[in-house]
Amino acid sequence: MKELIASVKKEYLVDLAMQGKRVDGRALDQYREVSIERGVIGTAQGSALVKLGNTQVMVGVKLEKGEPFPDTPTSGILVVNAELLPLASPTFEPGPPNENAIELARVVDRTIRESQMIDLEKLCIKEGEEVWAVFIDIYVLDHDGNLIDASVLASVAALYDVKPPAVEGWTLPEFPLRAKPVAVTVVKLNGVMMVDAGLEEENTADVRLTISTLENGNICAMQKGGSGFFQREELEKAYELARKCGEELRKKL
Amino acid sequence: MAEAKPEKLLVDGRRLDGRRPDELRPLRIKAGILKRADGSAYIELGKNKILAAVYGPKEMHPRHLQQADVAVLRCRYNMAPFSVEERKRPGPDRRSMEISKVIREALEPVLFLHLYPRAVIDVFIEILQADAGTRTAGITAASVALADAGVPMRDLVAGISVGKVDGTVVLDLMKEEDQWGEADMPVAVMPRRKCITLLQMDGNFTPQEFRQALDLAFKGVEQIYEAQKEALKEKYLPSLEEGR
Amino acid sequence: MLFVENRELVVPGRLLAEGDYFAGEGTFLEGGKIFSAVIGLAEIREKSISVISLQGRYIPRRGDRVIGIVTDTHPFGWILDLNSPYTGNLMVSELVGRKVDVFREDIGKFLRIGDAVLAEVREVDERWRVQLTASERGMGRIRGGRLVEISPAKVPRVIGRKGSMLKVLEETSGCRLEVGLNGRILIRGRDLKKVNAVVEAILLIEREAHLSGLTDRIKAKLEREG
C-alpha cells in the first residue's frame, strides 16, 4: 500500500514528529475528525459511511440464509470482504483482492469475530441445516490513510444499524449484538508513536500496530504491519493509546 | 475438526501432551538440506514439519517489479494438501496470502536489502505437516535459510506463538490448544535487540495477560534462537574443525 | 574490545568487537559496536575485523575477471549472465577491440546465445548496470575446455594466497585455468584424465575450503592421480 513520497516530505514529517507535532496540527494521540453516518444504503440490512478526515469507508451488511459449517452446526456464519476500489486511490488497481485487501478484511474479521460482538449461536435456524450468514462488505471509497480503523468503525456501526430485519424468515426480535470492539492503529515514525496516520504519515512510517479492544480494555485482536519493528516498551505505549483512543471512538458508535 | 473439545486443556498445571505452560514442544532445526536452493532449512516443532528455501539475491523478473534502490523480498507460505487432516485445496488462499505478507514483514527488518538494488530474494516456506504455530516456525526456518544463503543480516528472526488455554497463558500452542483455547498470539523477534517484527493476536487477553504472554514469548524465543545458531554451526563447523 | 577469536565461526548478528576497530567486509556497525552480517569466519587483522563469508552471491566489481554466458543480444552487443543478481553488458566494440558499424556488419558472427565469454568488469554504475570488456588478448569467446561452477565465496581458496593454489593446480596437472571471480572456472588441457583430476580437486577445495593445509593435500592428490 506504500506510495513513493519525496524524501524532503518524509524528513519534514519526521522532524515534526520528533517535536511531538504533526503536519495537520494534530496531537500524536488525536484522531482526525470522525464522522459516522448510518443507514446510508437502503438495499443493505445495515450500513454505514465512516470518514476519518478525508478517508472514506462504506460498509454494507447483508443477511442471507445459508448452510452452517459442519464443525459448527449451531452457529451462524460471518463473512468479511474488503474491496480497495480503483476510484479510491491512484495506487489501487482493478482485479482480484491483493494482499493488502485481504489483510484488511482479515483484521476486521478477527476483530468482529473474536470480540464475539455477534451472538452467532442465536443465528441458528435449524441445527446442521440452516443458519443466518452475515456478510460484511467493506468498500474503501477514498484512501487518505488508516483504512483499518475506519473499516472496523464502519463495520461495527453497520452491524448496529441492522434493524430487526425485514428479511423473509427472520423471527428474532432484534439482531443479536453484545459488544463494541474498536481498532486503534498506531504507527511509528522514527521512534515516535502516533494514532490515525494520514496517508503521508502512513507512507513515511515503517511500522504499524493495530490493537482492537473491548469496553473493559481487553484485547481481542492485534496485527503488526510494515517492515519495521517494535520494542517491548513501545507495545505498552501502543496499548495505552489503543485503550484511550478506543474509548473516545467507542463513544461515537 | 469435528473432534469434541476436551473437557480440560490443562490438568494440574500440565497440558494435553504433558508440557508445563512455559514449555516448548520438542524442537529440531537443520540448516542447508536442499541442494539447489541458495540456502535452506528444515524445522520440526512438535508435529510441525516445515521446509524453507531461499533463492537469491538474483535478477528480478519481470523488470517492472524491480526497486531502484533496494532488493525486493518475496515470501510464499504454502501448505501442502496433505499437511492437515482434511485435504487442503492446493494453491494460495486468503489465509496463506495474509501469512505470506506478515512473514515478509517479519523478515525485512533484519535484511540489508539496500545492498542489492533491483534484485530479488525469494523465500519459500512449505508446510509439510501442520500442528499449529506454522507461521512462526516458518519464520524461524526461513531466517536460518537466509543465513545459510549468505544473505547479509542484522540478526536472525525467531518466532513462536503464545496463547491462553483454560485461563492460563501458555507457550507454543499445539493444534488442540489453538482450536479450543481462548487466545492465540504469534510473535517473531530479532533476539539480539529484542525487537518485535511480527505480532498478531486473536481471542481475548486482559492487558495483564498480554504482558505475561509477551514475557513468555521472549523466553521461548531465546531457546529457539539458540537452536537456530546451533543448526547453522552444525552445518558449517565440521569442515572447519577437521582442519585444526 | 574483541568478542571473538581469529578464524572463529560466527553467525549473522554476532557481536565481534567494540571500540577502536575498523568494520571490514561482512560486518556492520550499530551503536558503536561491530557485528557479523553473514555466516563466516571472523578475521582479525590488527585493528580491522571482517568476516569471510562461507556463502553468498557474486557481486560484480570493477576490474573483476569473470566468465559470463550469453543470454540475450541487442543491436550493439550482448547480455551475459554472470551467476549474480546483475547481468553484464558487452558491447561489440569491447569484444573485437575496434569500432564496428553494426549496420554493415552482422554481429551474430562474433557471439551466439549460450556462448561462454571470459571478460573483465569495466564499470559498474550507480544503477548496477555492469559493463564488460573482453578485447584483451586471451579474452572473449571461450572455445573448448571444461567449465565448472562453484560457490563464488570459495573462489579465493581456489586461487590461494598470492595465487599459490592456482599455481599448484596448473603445475602439477599441466592444465591451464581461467578463474572467474563469479565462480566459473575453465580448465584447458590435452589429457582428459588430468582435466578431470583438476575438476575433482576444485570440487574438493569447494567442499573443504576452510581446511588448513589444503594446498599440500591438493598437490599430493594431483601428483598421485596424475
mmCIF file of N, CA and C in Angstrom, chain A residues 144-253:
data_model
loop_
_atom_site.group_PDB
_atom_site.id
_atom_site.type_symbol
_atom_site.label_atom_id
_atom_site.label_comp_id
_atom_site.label_asym_id
_atom_site.label_seq_id
_atom_site.Cartn_x
_atom_site.Cartn_y
_atom_site.Cartn_z
ATOM 1 N N ASP A 144 -7.113 7.980 2.338
ATOM 2 C CA ASP A 144 -6.196 9.005 2.828
ATOM 3 C C ASP A 144 -5.596 8.559 4.155
ATOM 4 N N GLY A 145 -5.353 7.258 4.233
ATOM 5 C CA GLY A 145 -4.670 6.733 5.416
ATOM 6 C C GLY A 145 -5.593 6.091 6.440
ATOM 7 N N ASN A 146 -5.032 5.128 7.181
ATOM 8 C CA ASN A 146 -5.700 4.445 8.296
ATOM 9 C C ASN A 146 -7.005 3.751 7.906
ATOM 10 N N LEU A 147 -6.917 2.906 6.908
ATOM 11 C CA LEU A 147 -8.107 2.191 6.442
ATOM 12 C C LEU A 147 -8.613 1.185 7.475
ATOM 13 N N ILE A 148 -7.701 0.618 8.270
ATOM 14 C CA ILE A 148 -8.137 -0.435 9.191
ATOM 15 C C ILE A 148 -9.110 0.128 10.223
ATOM 16 N N ASP A 149 -8.706 1.237 10.878
ATOM 17 C CA ASP A 149 -9.570 1.785 11.924
ATOM 18 C C ASP A 149 -10.910 2.224 11.341
ATOM 19 N N ALA A 150 -10.860 2.846 10.181
ATOM 20 C CA ALA A 150 -12.092 3.304 9.543
ATOM 21 C C ALA A 150 -12.981 2.117 9.192
ATOM 22 N N SER A 151 -12.369 1.033 8.720
ATOM 23 C CA SER A 151 -13.158 -0.133 8.312
ATOM 24 C C SER A 151 -13.798 -0.830 9.517
ATOM 25 N N VAL A 152 -13.075 -0.894 10.623
ATOM 26 C CA VAL A 152 -13.659 -1.513 11.821
ATOM 27 C C VAL A 152 -14.799 -0.650 12.327
ATOM 28 N N LEU A 153 -14.568 0.668 12.390
ATOM 29 C CA LEU A 153 -15.638 1.575 12.837
ATOM 30 C C LEU A 153 -16.880 1.414 11.971
ATOM 31 N N ALA A 154 -16.665 1.403 10.658
ATOM 32 C CA ALA A 154 -17.796 1.319 9.728
ATOM 33 C C ALA A 154 -18.504 -0.023 9.866
ATOM 34 N N SER A 155 -17.732 -1.092 10.061
ATOM 35 C CA SER A 155 -18.346 -2.418 10.183
ATOM 36 C C SER A 155 -19.189 -2.516 11.449
ATOM 37 N N VAL A 156 -18.635 -2.043 12.567
ATOM 38 C CA VAL A 156 -19.383 -2.123 13.824
ATOM 39 C C VAL A 156 -20.625 -1.230 13.738
ATOM 40 N N ALA A 157 -20.459 -0.042 13.179
ATOM 41 C CA ALA A 157 -21.605 0.867 13.027
ATOM 42 C C ALA A 157 -22.669 0.234 12.140
ATOM 43 N N ALA A 158 -22.254 -0.397 11.066
ATOM 44 C CA ALA A 158 -23.217 -1.010 10.146
ATOM 45 C C ALA A 158 -23.935 -2.175 10.817
ATOM 46 N N LEU A 159 -23.196 -2.928 11.638
ATOM 47 C CA LEU A 159 -23.844 -4.040 12.349
ATOM 48 C C LEU A 159 -24.899 -3.510 13.319
ATOM 49 N N TYR A 160 -24.559 -2.393 14.014
ATOM 50 C CA TYR A 160 -25.545 -1.813 14.930
ATOM 51 C C TYR A 160 -26.688 -1.139 14.180
ATOM 52 N N ASP A 161 -26.504 -0.951 12.900
ATOM 53 C CA ASP A 161 -27.557 -0.352 12.087
ATOM 54 C C ASP A 161 -28.579 -1.401 11.614
ATOM 55 N N VAL A 162 -28.215 -2.678 11.755
ATOM 56 C CA VAL A 162 -29.143 -3.726 11.311
ATOM 57 C C VAL A 162 -30.368 -3.706 12.216
ATOM 58 N N LYS A 163 -31.515 -3.366 11.636
ATOM 59 C CA LYS A 163 -32.764 -3.293 12.416
ATOM 60 C C LYS A 163 -33.360 -4.699 12.452
ATOM 61 N N PRO A 164 -34.280 -4.957 13.400
ATOM 62 C CA PRO A 164 -34.954 -6.257 13.332
ATOM 63 C C PRO A 164 -35.323 -6.477 11.876
ATOM 64 N N PRO A 165 -34.606 -7.311 11.204
ATOM 65 C CA PRO A 165 -34.588 -7.214 9.751
ATOM 66 C C PRO A 165 -35.908 -7.617 9.116
ATOM 67 N N ALA A 166 -36.230 -6.885 8.113
ATOM 68 C CA ALA A 166 -37.411 -7.195 7.313
ATOM 69 C C ALA A 166 -37.011 -8.191 6.241
ATOM 70 N N VAL A 167 -36.357 -9.242 6.708
ATOM 71 C CA VAL A 167 -35.946 -10.275 5.765
ATOM 72 C C VAL A 167 -36.887 -11.449 5.948
ATOM 73 N N GLU A 168 -37.237 -12.077 4.854
ATOM 74 C CA GLU A 168 -38.170 -13.195 4.932
ATOM 75 C C GLU A 168 -37.594 -14.285 5.840
ATOM 76 N N GLY A 169 -38.385 -14.750 6.763
ATOM 77 C CA GLY A 169 -37.953 -15.856 7.611
ATOM 78 C C GLY A 169 -37.279 -15.412 8.896
ATOM 79 N N TRP A 170 -37.110 -14.095 9.076
ATOM 80 C CA TRP A 170 -36.451 -13.598 10.298
ATOM 81 C C TRP A 170 -37.445 -13.615 11.446
ATOM 82 N N THR A 171 -37.065 -14.228 12.575
ATOM 83 C CA THR A 171 -38.011 -14.341 13.685
ATOM 84 C C THR A 171 -37.515 -13.683 14.961
ATOM 85 N N LEU A 172 -36.203 -13.419 15.048
ATOM 86 C CA LEU A 172 -35.671 -12.836 16.282
ATOM 87 C C LEU A 172 -36.173 -11.412 16.444
ATOM 88 N N PRO A 173 -36.341 -10.986 17.697
ATOM 89 C CA PRO A 173 -36.810 -9.614 17.913
ATOM 90 C C PRO A 173 -35.797 -8.573 17.443
ATOM 91 N N GLU A 174 -34.539 -8.930 17.572
ATOM 92 C CA GLU A 174 -33.518 -7.962 17.126
ATOM 93 C C GLU A 174 -32.265 -8.690 16.683
ATOM 94 N N PHE A 175 -31.369 -7.941 16.095
ATOM 95 C CA PHE A 175 -30.101 -8.504 15.662
ATOM 96 C C PHE A 175 -29.227 -8.681 16.912
ATOM 97 N N PRO A 176 -28.744 -9.908 17.177
ATOM 98 C CA PRO A 176 -28.118 -10.179 18.487
ATOM 99 C C PRO A 176 -26.681 -9.670 18.617
ATOM 100 N N LEU A 177 -26.571 -8.474 19.144
ATOM 101 C CA LEU A 177 -25.239 -7.879 19.331
ATOM 102 C C LEU A 177 -24.964 -7.668 20.806
ATOM 103 N N ARG A 178 -23.685 -7.723 21.181
ATOM 104 C CA ARG A 178 -23.380 -7.616 22.612
ATOM 105 C C ARG A 178 -22.028 -6.985 22.930
ATOM 106 N N ALA A 179 -21.353 -6.370 21.971
ATOM 107 C CA ALA A 179 -20.090 -5.692 22.292
ATOM 108 C C ALA A 179 -19.791 -4.655 21.214
ATOM 109 N N LYS A 180 -18.930 -3.728 21.555
ATOM 110 C CA LYS A 180 -18.494 -2.725 20.579
ATOM 111 C C LYS A 180 -16.967 -2.698 20.511
ATOM 112 N N PRO A 181 -16.377 -3.588 19.731
ATOM 113 C CA PRO A 181 -14.920 -3.559 19.588
ATOM 114 C C PRO A 181 -14.489 -2.354 18.751
ATOM 115 N N VAL A 182 -13.328 -1.843 19.060
ATOM 116 C CA VAL A 182 -12.790 -0.703 18.311
ATOM 117 C C VAL A 182 -11.310 -0.962 18.025
ATOM 118 N N ALA A 183 -10.900 -0.697 16.800
ATOM 119 C CA ALA A 183 -9.495 -0.873 16.439
ATOM 120 C C ALA A 183 -8.789 0.471 16.460
ATOM 121 N N VAL A 184 -7.609 0.488 17.057
ATOM 122 C CA VAL A 184 -6.775 1.690 17.015
ATOM 123 C C VAL A 184 -5.412 1.293 16.425
ATOM 124 N N THR A 185 -5.041 1.957 15.354
ATOM 125 C CA THR A 185 -3.772 1.656 14.708
ATOM 126 C C THR A 185 -2.750 2.722 15.065
ATOM 127 N N VAL A 186 -1.633 2.260 15.581
ATOM 128 C CA VAL A 186 -0.550 3.157 15.985
ATOM 129 C C VAL A 186 0.579 2.990 14.978
ATOM 130 N N VAL A 187 1.096 4.080 14.442
ATOM 131 C CA VAL A 187 2.262 3.954 13.574
ATOM 132 C C VAL A 187 3.476 4.540 14.289
ATOM 133 N N LYS A 188 4.644 4.103 13.860
ATOM 134 C CA LYS A 188 5.890 4.581 14.456
ATOM 135 C C LYS A 188 6.690 5.285 13.378
ATOM 136 N N LEU A 189 7.018 6.527 13.673
ATOM 137 C CA LEU A 189 7.739 7.351 12.719
ATOM 138 C C LEU A 189 9.037 7.771 13.399
ATOM 139 N N ASN A 190 10.135 7.177 12.985
ATOM 140 C CA ASN A 190 11.418 7.468 13.620
ATOM 141 C C ASN A 190 11.330 7.388 15.145
ATOM 142 N N GLY A 191 10.660 6.358 15.627
ATOM 143 C CA GLY A 191 10.573 6.152 17.069
ATOM 144 C C GLY A 191 9.416 6.855 17.747
ATOM 145 N N VAL A 192 8.737 7.746 17.010
ATOM 146 C CA VAL A 192 7.619 8.477 17.603
ATOM 147 C C VAL A 192 6.311 7.772 17.252
ATOM 148 N N MET A 193 5.501 7.496 18.271
ATOM 149 C CA MET A 193 4.250 6.777 18.037
ATOM 150 C C MET A 193 3.092 7.756 17.886
ATOM 151 N N MET A 194 2.227 7.485 16.925
ATOM 152 C CA MET A 194 1.047 8.331 16.755
ATOM 153 C C MET A 194 -0.116 7.507 16.236
ATOM 154 N N VAL A 195 -1.331 8.011 16.504
ATOM 155 C CA VAL A 195 -2.517 7.279 16.057
ATOM 156 C C VAL A 195 -3.072 7.899 14.776
ATOM 157 N N ASP A 196 -3.941 7.152 14.127
ATOM 158 C CA ASP A 196 -4.694 7.640 12.965
ATOM 159 C C ASP A 196 -3.801 8.353 11.946
ATOM 160 N N ALA A 197 -2.843 7.643 11.412
ATOM 161 C CA ALA A 197 -1.928 8.244 10.449
ATOM 162 C C ALA A 197 -2.662 8.667 9.184
ATOM 163 N N GLY A 198 -2.358 9.882 8.735
ATOM 164 C CA GLY A 198 -2.809 10.289 7.405
ATOM 165 C C GLY A 198 -1.946 9.584 6.378
ATOM 166 N N LEU A 199 -2.331 9.702 5.119
ATOM 167 C CA LEU A 199 -1.646 8.937 4.077
ATOM 168 C C LEU A 199 -0.137 9.178 4.062
ATOM 169 N N GLU A 200 0.269 10.450 4.146
ATOM 170 C CA GLU A 200 1.707 10.735 4.099
ATOM 171 C C GLU A 200 2.432 10.184 5.320
ATOM 172 N N GLU A 201 1.773 10.282 6.452
ATOM 173 C CA GLU A 201 2.375 9.716 7.670
ATOM 174 C C GLU A 201 2.488 8.206 7.539
ATOM 175 N N GLU A 202 1.432 7.617 6.997
ATOM 176 C CA GLU A 202 1.418 6.168 6.827
ATOM 177 C C GLU A 202 2.551 5.725 5.893
ATOM 178 N N ASN A 203 2.760 6.470 4.835
ATOM 179 C CA ASN A 203 3.800 6.100 3.875
ATOM 180 C C ASN A 203 5.201 6.443 4.361
ATOM 181 N N THR A 204 5.289 7.293 5.376
ATOM 182 C CA THR A 204 6.597 7.617 5.948
ATOM 183 C C THR A 204 6.957 6.641 7.072
ATOM 184 N N ALA A 205 5.930 6.199 7.791
ATOM 185 C CA ALA A 205 6.162 5.282 8.911
ATOM 186 C C ALA A 205 6.683 3.954 8.373
ATOM 187 N N ASP A 206 7.476 3.258 9.203
ATOM 188 C CA ASP A 206 7.949 1.964 8.723
ATOM 189 C C ASP A 206 7.238 0.807 9.403
ATOM 190 N N VAL A 207 6.395 1.110 10.344
ATOM 191 C CA VAL A 207 5.709 0.009 11.015
ATOM 192 C C VAL A 207 4.418 0.518 11.653
ATOM 193 N N ARG A 208 3.457 -0.380 11.735
ATOM 194 C CA ARG A 208 2.202 -0.042 12.403
ATOM 195 C C ARG A 208 1.747 -1.207 13.265
ATOM 196 N N LEU A 209 0.938 -0.895 14.265
ATOM 197 C CA LEU A 209 0.333 -1.964 15.063
ATOM 198 C C LEU A 209 -1.126 -1.604 15.299
ATOM 199 N N THR A 210 -1.985 -2.535 14.946
ATOM 200 C CA THR A 210 -3.412 -2.356 15.215
ATOM 201 C C THR A 210 -3.766 -3.150 16.458
ATOM 202 N N ILE A 211 -4.420 -2.493 17.411
ATOM 203 C CA ILE A 211 -4.897 -3.192 18.610
ATOM 204 C C ILE A 211 -6.402 -2.973 18.715
ATOM 205 N N SER A 212 -7.153 -4.062 18.702
ATOM 206 C CA SER A 212 -8.601 -3.965 18.848
ATOM 207 C C SER A 212 -8.961 -4.284 20.287
ATOM 208 N N THR A 213 -9.709 -3.355 20.898
ATOM 209 C CA THR A 213 -10.043 -3.539 22.314
ATOM 210 C C THR A 213 -11.558 -3.588 22.520
ATOM 211 N N LEU A 214 -11.917 -4.114 23.688
ATOM 212 C CA LEU A 214 -13.323 -4.180 24.094
ATOM 213 C C LEU A 214 -13.584 -3.116 25.155
ATOM 214 N N GLU A 215 -14.834 -3.004 25.557
ATOM 215 C CA GLU A 215 -15.229 -1.994 26.553
ATOM 216 C C GLU A 215 -14.383 -2.094 27.828
ATOM 217 N N ASN A 216 -14.062 -3.329 28.271
ATOM 218 C CA ASN A 216 -13.324 -3.497 29.529
ATOM 219 C C ASN A 216 -11.810 -3.359 29.364
ATOM 220 N N GLY A 217 -11.363 -2.969 28.190
ATOM 221 C CA GLY A 217 -9.929 -2.778 27.975
ATOM 222 C C GLY A 217 -9.213 -4.039 27.524
ATOM 223 N N ASN A 218 -9.909 -5.156 27.459
ATOM 224 C CA ASN A 218 -9.277 -6.378 26.962
ATOM 225 C C ASN A 218 -8.994 -6.262 25.465
ATOM 226 N N ILE A 219 -8.003 -7.036 25.053
ATOM 227 C CA ILE A 219 -7.599 -7.017 23.644
ATOM 228 C C ILE A 219 -8.246 -8.210 22.939
ATOM 229 N N CYS A 220 -8.834 -7.988 21.770
ATOM 230 C CA CYS A 220 -9.430 -9.124 21.065
ATOM 231 C C CYS A 220 -8.729 -9.408 19.742
ATOM 232 N N ALA A 221 -7.912 -8.488 19.241
ATOM 233 C CA ALA A 221 -7.165 -8.764 18.012
ATOM 234 C C ALA A 221 -5.995 -7.802 17.905
ATOM 235 N N MET A 222 -4.924 -8.280 17.276
ATOM 236 C CA MET A 222 -3.786 -7.401 17.015
ATOM 237 C C MET A 222 -3.191 -7.757 15.666
ATOM 238 N N GLN A 223 -2.541 -6.798 15.055
ATOM 239 C CA GLN A 223 -1.846 -7.064 13.803
ATOM 240 C C GLN A 223 -0.736 -6.048 13.637
ATOM 241 N N LYS A 224 0.476 -6.556 13.496
ATOM 242 C CA LYS A 224 1.599 -5.682 13.130
ATOM 243 C C LYS A 224 1.712 -5.657 11.620
ATOM 244 N N GLY A 225 2.013 -4.520 11.062
ATOM 245 C CA GLY A 225 2.207 -4.428 9.613
ATOM 246 C C GLY A 225 3.387 -3.545 9.303
ATOM 247 N N GLY A 226 3.942 -3.704 8.105
ATOM 248 C CA GLY A 226 5.077 -2.887 7.704
ATOM 249 C C GLY A 226 6.382 -3.555 8.056
ATOM 250 N N SER A 227 7.463 -3.076 7.417
ATOM 251 C CA SER A 227 8.710 -3.820 7.524
ATOM 252 C C SER A 227 9.608 -3.330 8.650
ATOM 253 N N GLY A 228 9.059 -2.625 9.603
ATOM 254 C CA GLY A 228 9.848 -2.211 10.765
ATOM 255 C C GLY A 228 9.598 -3.123 11.952
ATOM 256 N N PHE A 229 9.936 -2.633 13.137
ATOM 257 C CA PHE A 229 9.773 -3.466 14.329
ATOM 258 C C PHE A 229 9.407 -2.599 15.520
ATOM 259 N N PHE A 230 9.002 -3.251 16.606
ATOM 260 C CA PHE A 230 8.675 -2.552 17.851
ATOM 261 C C PHE A 230 9.534 -3.067 18.988
ATOM 262 N N GLN A 231 9.867 -2.165 19.903
ATOM 263 C CA GLN A 231 10.477 -2.581 21.149
ATOM 264 C C GLN A 231 9.360 -2.902 22.125
ATOM 265 N N ARG A 232 9.708 -3.686 23.125
ATOM 266 C CA ARG A 232 8.744 -4.094 24.131
ATOM 267 C C ARG A 232 7.997 -2.897 24.748
ATOM 268 N N GLU A 233 8.741 -1.850 25.154
ATOM 269 C CA GLU A 233 8.100 -0.717 25.822
ATOM 270 C C GLU A 233 7.132 -0.003 24.881
ATOM 271 N N GLU A 234 7.477 -0.062 23.589
ATOM 272 C CA GLU A 234 6.599 0.601 22.618
ATOM 273 C C GLU A 234 5.244 -0.098 22.530
ATOM 274 N N LEU A 235 5.249 -1.407 22.774
ATOM 275 C CA LEU A 235 3.977 -2.132 22.759
ATOM 276 C C LEU A 235 3.093 -1.666 23.916
ATOM 277 N N GLU A 236 3.733 -1.430 25.069
ATOM 278 C CA GLU A 236 2.978 -0.939 26.223
ATOM 279 C C GLU A 236 2.330 0.405 25.884
ATOM 280 N N LYS A 237 3.139 1.237 25.246
ATOM 281 C CA LYS A 237 2.649 2.570 24.890
ATOM 282 C C LYS A 237 1.520 2.449 23.872
ATOM 283 N N ALA A 238 1.698 1.547 22.913
ATOM 284 C CA ALA A 238 0.674 1.353 21.888
ATOM 285 C C ALA A 238 -0.628 0.901 22.530
ATOM 286 N N TYR A 239 -0.507 0.001 23.508
ATOM 287 C CA TYR A 239 -1.736 -0.458 24.168
ATOM 288 C C TYR A 239 -2.437 0.697 24.872
ATOM 289 N N GLU A 240 -1.649 1.529 25.572
ATOM 290 C CA GLU A 240 -2.259 2.669 26.275
ATOM 291 C C GLU A 240 -2.998 3.584 25.302
ATOM 292 N N LEU A 241 -2.361 3.841 24.153
ATOM 293 C CA LEU A 241 -3.010 4.674 23.138
ATOM 294 C C LEU A 241 -4.291 4.011 22.642
ATOM 295 N N ALA A 242 -4.212 2.688 22.431
ATOM 296 C CA ALA A 242 -5.368 1.963 21.902
ATOM 297 C C ALA A 242 -6.527 2.025 22.890
ATOM 298 N N ARG A 243 -6.215 1.919 24.168
ATOM 299 C CA ARG A 243 -7.273 1.929 25.175
ATOM 300 C C ARG A 243 -7.909 3.322 25.260
ATOM 301 N N LYS A 244 -7.050 4.316 25.313
ATOM 302 C CA LYS A 244 -7.536 5.686 25.486
ATOM 303 C C LYS A 244 -8.325 6.154 24.245
ATOM 304 N N CYS A 245 -7.692 6.026 23.083
ATOM 305 C CA CYS A 245 -8.362 6.479 21.865
ATOM 306 C C CYS A 245 -9.570 5.596 21.557
ATOM 307 N N GLY A 246 -9.459 4.318 21.902
ATOM 308 C CA GLY A 246 -10.566 3.402 21.665
ATOM 309 C C GLY A 246 -11.813 3.843 22.419
ATOM 310 N N GLU A 247 -11.600 4.280 23.662
ATOM 311 C CA GLU A 247 -12.737 4.760 24.454
ATOM 312 C C GLU A 247 -13.427 5.936 23.782
ATOM 313 N N GLU A 248 -12.606 6.863 23.292
ATOM 314 C CA GLU A 248 -13.155 8.043 22.614
ATOM 315 C C GLU A 248 -13.951 7.635 21.378
ATOM 316 N N LEU A 249 -13.362 6.734 20.585
ATOM 317 C CA LEU A 249 -14.027 6.308 19.356
ATOM 318 C C LEU A 249 -15.344 5.591 19.667
ATOM 319 N N ARG A 250 -15.315 4.783 20.715
ATOM 320 C CA ARG A 250 -16.496 3.982 21.045
ATOM 321 C C ARG A 250 -17.685 4.875 21.386
ATOM 322 N N LYS A 251 -17.382 6.048 21.948
ATOM 323 C CA LYS A 251 -18.467 6.979 22.282
ATOM 324 C C LYS A 251 -19.227 7.409 21.038
ATOM 325 N N LYS A 252 -18.568 7.372 19.904
ATOM 326 C CA LYS A 252 -19.219 7.830 18.680
ATOM 327 C C LYS A 252 -20.061 6.740 18.031
ATOM 328 N N LEU A 253 -19.927 5.513 18.541
ATOM 329 C CA LEU A 253 -20.655 4.394 17.912
ATOM 330 C C LEU A 253 -22.091 4.293 18.436
#
